[in-house]
Coordinates of C-alpha atoms in Angstrom, one line a residue:
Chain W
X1 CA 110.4 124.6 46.7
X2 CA 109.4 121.0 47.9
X3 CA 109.9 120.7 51.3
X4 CA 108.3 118.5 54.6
X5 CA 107.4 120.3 57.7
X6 CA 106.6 118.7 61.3
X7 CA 104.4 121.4 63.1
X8 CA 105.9 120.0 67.0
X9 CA 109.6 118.6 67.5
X10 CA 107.8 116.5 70.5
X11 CA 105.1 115.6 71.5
X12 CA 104.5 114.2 75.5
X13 CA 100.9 111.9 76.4
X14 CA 99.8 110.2 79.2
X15 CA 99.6 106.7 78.7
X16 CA 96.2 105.4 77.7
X17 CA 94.9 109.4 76.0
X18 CA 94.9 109.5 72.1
X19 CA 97.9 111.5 70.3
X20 CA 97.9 113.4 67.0
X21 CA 100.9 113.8 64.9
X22 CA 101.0 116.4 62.7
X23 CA 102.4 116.9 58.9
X24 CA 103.0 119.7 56.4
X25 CA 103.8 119.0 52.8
X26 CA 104.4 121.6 50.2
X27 CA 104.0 119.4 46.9
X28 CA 100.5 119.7 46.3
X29 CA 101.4 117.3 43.1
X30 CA 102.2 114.8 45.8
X31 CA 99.7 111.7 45.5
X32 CA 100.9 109.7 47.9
X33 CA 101.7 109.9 52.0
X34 CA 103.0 107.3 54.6
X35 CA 103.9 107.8 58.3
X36 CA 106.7 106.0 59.3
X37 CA 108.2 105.4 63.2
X38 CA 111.4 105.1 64.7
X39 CA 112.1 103.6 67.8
X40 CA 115.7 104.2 69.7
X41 CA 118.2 102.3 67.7
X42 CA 115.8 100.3 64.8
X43 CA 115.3 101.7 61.2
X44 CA 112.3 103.3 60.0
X45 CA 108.9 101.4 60.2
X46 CA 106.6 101.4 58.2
X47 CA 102.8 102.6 59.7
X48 CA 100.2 103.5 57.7
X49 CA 99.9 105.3 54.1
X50 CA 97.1 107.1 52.0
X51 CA 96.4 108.4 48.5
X52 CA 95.5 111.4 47.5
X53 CA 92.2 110.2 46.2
X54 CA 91.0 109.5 50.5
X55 CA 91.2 111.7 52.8
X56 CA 91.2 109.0 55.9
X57 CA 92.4 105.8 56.7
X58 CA 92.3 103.4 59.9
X59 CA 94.3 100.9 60.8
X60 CA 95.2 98.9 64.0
X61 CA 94.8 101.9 66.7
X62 CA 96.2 104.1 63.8
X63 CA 94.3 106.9 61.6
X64 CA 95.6 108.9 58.8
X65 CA 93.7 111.7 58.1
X66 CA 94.8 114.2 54.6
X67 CA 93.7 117.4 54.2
X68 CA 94.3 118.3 50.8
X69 CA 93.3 122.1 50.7
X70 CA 96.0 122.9 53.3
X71 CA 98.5 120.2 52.5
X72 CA 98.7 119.0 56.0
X73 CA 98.5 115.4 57.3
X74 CA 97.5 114.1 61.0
X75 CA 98.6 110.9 62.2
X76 CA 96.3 109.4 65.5
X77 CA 97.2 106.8 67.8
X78 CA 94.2 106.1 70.1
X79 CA 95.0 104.6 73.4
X80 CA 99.1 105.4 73.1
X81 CA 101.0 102.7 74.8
X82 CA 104.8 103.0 76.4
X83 CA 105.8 101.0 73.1
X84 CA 104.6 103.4 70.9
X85 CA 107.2 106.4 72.2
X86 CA 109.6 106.8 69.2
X87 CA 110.1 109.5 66.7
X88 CA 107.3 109.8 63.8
X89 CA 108.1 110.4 60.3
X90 CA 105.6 111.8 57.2
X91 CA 108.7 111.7 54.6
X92 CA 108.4 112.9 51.0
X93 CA 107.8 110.5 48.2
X94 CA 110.1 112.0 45.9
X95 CA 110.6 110.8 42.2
X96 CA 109.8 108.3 39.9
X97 CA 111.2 105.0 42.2
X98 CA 109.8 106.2 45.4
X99 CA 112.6 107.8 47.3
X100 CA 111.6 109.0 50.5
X101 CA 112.8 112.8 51.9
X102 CA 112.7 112.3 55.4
X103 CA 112.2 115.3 57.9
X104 CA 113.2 115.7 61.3
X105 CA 110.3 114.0 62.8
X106 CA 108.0 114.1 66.3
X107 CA 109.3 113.0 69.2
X108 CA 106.6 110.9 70.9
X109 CA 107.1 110.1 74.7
X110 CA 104.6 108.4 76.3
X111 CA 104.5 108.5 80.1
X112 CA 103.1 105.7 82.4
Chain T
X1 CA 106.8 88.2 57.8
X2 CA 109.3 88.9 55.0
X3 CA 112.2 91.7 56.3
X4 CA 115.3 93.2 55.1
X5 CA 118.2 91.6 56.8
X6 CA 121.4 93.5 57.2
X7 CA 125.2 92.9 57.9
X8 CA 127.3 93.6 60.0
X9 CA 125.1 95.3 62.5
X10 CA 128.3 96.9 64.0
X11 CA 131.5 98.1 62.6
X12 CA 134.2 99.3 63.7
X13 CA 137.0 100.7 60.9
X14 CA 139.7 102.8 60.8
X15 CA 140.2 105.8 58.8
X16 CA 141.0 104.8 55.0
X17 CA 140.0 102.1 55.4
X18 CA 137.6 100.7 52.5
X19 CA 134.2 98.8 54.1
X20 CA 131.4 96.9 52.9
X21 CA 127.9 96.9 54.3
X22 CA 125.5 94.1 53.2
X23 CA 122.0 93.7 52.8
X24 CA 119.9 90.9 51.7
X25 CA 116.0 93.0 50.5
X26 CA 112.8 90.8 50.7
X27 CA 113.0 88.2 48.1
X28 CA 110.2 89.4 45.5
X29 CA 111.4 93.5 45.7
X30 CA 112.9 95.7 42.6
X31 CA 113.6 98.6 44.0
X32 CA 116.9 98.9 46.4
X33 CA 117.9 102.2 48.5
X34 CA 120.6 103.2 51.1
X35 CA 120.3 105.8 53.3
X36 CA 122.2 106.7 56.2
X37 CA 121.4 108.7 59.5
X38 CA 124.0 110.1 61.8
X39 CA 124.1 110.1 65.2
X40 CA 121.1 112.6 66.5
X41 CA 120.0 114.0 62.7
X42 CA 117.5 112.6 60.1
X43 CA 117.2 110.0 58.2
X44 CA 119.3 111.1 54.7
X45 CA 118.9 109.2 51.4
X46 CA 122.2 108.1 49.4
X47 CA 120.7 106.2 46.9
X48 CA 118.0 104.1 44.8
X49 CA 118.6 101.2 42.3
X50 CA 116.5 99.7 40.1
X51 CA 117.2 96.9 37.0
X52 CA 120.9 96.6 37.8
X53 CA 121.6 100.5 37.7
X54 CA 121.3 103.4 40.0
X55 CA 118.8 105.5 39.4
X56 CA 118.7 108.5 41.8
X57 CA 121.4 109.6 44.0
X58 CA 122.1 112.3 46.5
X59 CA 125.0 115.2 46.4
X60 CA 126.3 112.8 49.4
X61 CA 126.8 109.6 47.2
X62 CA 130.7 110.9 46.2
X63 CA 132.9 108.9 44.3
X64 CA 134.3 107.3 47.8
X65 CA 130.1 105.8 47.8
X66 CA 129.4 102.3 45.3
X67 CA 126.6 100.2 45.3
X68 CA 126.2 96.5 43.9
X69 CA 123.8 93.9 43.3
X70 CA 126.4 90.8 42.5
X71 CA 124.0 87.9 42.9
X72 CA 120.6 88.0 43.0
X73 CA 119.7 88.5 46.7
X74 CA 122.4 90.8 48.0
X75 CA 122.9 94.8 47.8
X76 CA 126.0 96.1 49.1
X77 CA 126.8 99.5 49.8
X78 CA 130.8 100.0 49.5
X79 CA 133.2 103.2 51.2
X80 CA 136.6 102.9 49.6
X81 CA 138.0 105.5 52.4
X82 CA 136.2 106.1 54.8
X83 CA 136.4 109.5 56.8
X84 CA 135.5 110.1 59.8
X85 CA 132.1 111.8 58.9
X86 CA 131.0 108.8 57.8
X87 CA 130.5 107.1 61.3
X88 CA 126.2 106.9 60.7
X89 CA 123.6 104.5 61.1
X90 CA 123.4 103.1 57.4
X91 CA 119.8 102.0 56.0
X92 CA 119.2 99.7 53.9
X93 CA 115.9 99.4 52.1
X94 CA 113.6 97.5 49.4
X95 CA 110.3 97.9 47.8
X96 CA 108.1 96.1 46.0
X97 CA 104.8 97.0 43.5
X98 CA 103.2 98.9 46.5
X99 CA 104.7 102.5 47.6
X100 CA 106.1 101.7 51.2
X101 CA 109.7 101.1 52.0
X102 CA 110.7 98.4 54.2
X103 CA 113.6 99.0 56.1
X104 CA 116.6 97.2 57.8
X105 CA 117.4 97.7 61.5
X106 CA 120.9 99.2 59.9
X107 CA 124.5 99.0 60.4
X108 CA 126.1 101.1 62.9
X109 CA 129.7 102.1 61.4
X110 CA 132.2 104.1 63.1
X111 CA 135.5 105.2 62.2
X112 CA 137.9 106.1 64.5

């Protein structure tokens, strides 16, 4: 069955070192990915996405890798700051108007 | 930056009580969703709307769940009786042409 899979509950960097978030997926019909983060108290956020046709992405201090022979996606922050500490989200895209299956999530703590 | 805006972000109801959470998505989206998250679990999807209709919903979207559209910037999310299970973070999202989500910062509802 589908399903979304975090391989670490949480995840604990010193401020300043890169992180890496990982991601499972099961749907290998799935075309689409985006990381989302929550911080304490906010909805969801929005962070970065990729299609199935890449297999990286960069944004601002932000790369998405996919690795399509393993079904598994990595999420890197470079140079983690206190504000990024929140929980990280690779949810499903599920069906044909996007709904998103949301997992548990990473913790990420970030310590000064 | 456009942003879903949501209403009230606080409330406070007893049970049986009916209540209505509001939700204005950015201006130019078709695509409407509601999710909820309680206190300490994952981010759950209710349900999607698209041209006026519902088009995916979750087993937790029970009769005592409706959604409306009754003007054109506003998506509600009614509870005719709420029960105590319901107290959650709700979610409100939109999205337009491109596959992200946006989300509101929620409504907090507890029933006593």
């Amino acid at each position: 069955g589908e399903s979304v899979g975090l391989h670490l509950p949480t995840l604990s960097v010193q401020e300043g070192d890169n992180s890496i978030i990982n991601c499972a997926y099961s749907n290998s019909a799935s075309d689409y990915f985006i990381w989302y983060k929550q911080e304490s108290g906010k909805g969801p956020q929005f962070i970065i996405d990729i299609r199935s046709n890449m297999d990286k992405r960069q944004g601002q201090r932000v790369t998405v890798l996919l690795n399509k022979t393993v079904k598994h996606l990595s999420l890197q922050i470079a140079a983690t700051q206190p504000g990024d500490s929140a929980v990280y989200f690779c949810p499903e895209n599920r069906g044909s108007q996007g709904n998103l299956i949301f997992g548990k999530g990473t913790k990420l703590s970030v310590k000064p | 930056e456009p942003e879903v805006t949501q209403t009230p972000s606080h409330q406070v109801t007893q049970m049986g009580q009916e209540v209505i959470l509001r939700c204005v998505p950015i201006s130019n989206h078709l695509y409407f969703y509601w999710y909820r998250q309680i206190l300490g679990q994952k981010v759950e999807f209710l349900v999607s709307f698209y041209n006026n209709e519902i088009s995916e919903k979750s087993e937790i979207f029970d009769d005592q769940f409706s959604v409306e559209r009754p003007d054109g910037s506003n998506f509600t999310l009614k509870i005719r009786s709420t029960k105590l299970e319901d107290s959650a973070m709700y979610f409100c999202a939109s999205r337009g042409n491109t596959g992200e989500l946006f989300f509101g910062e929620g409504s907090r509802l507890t029933v006593l």
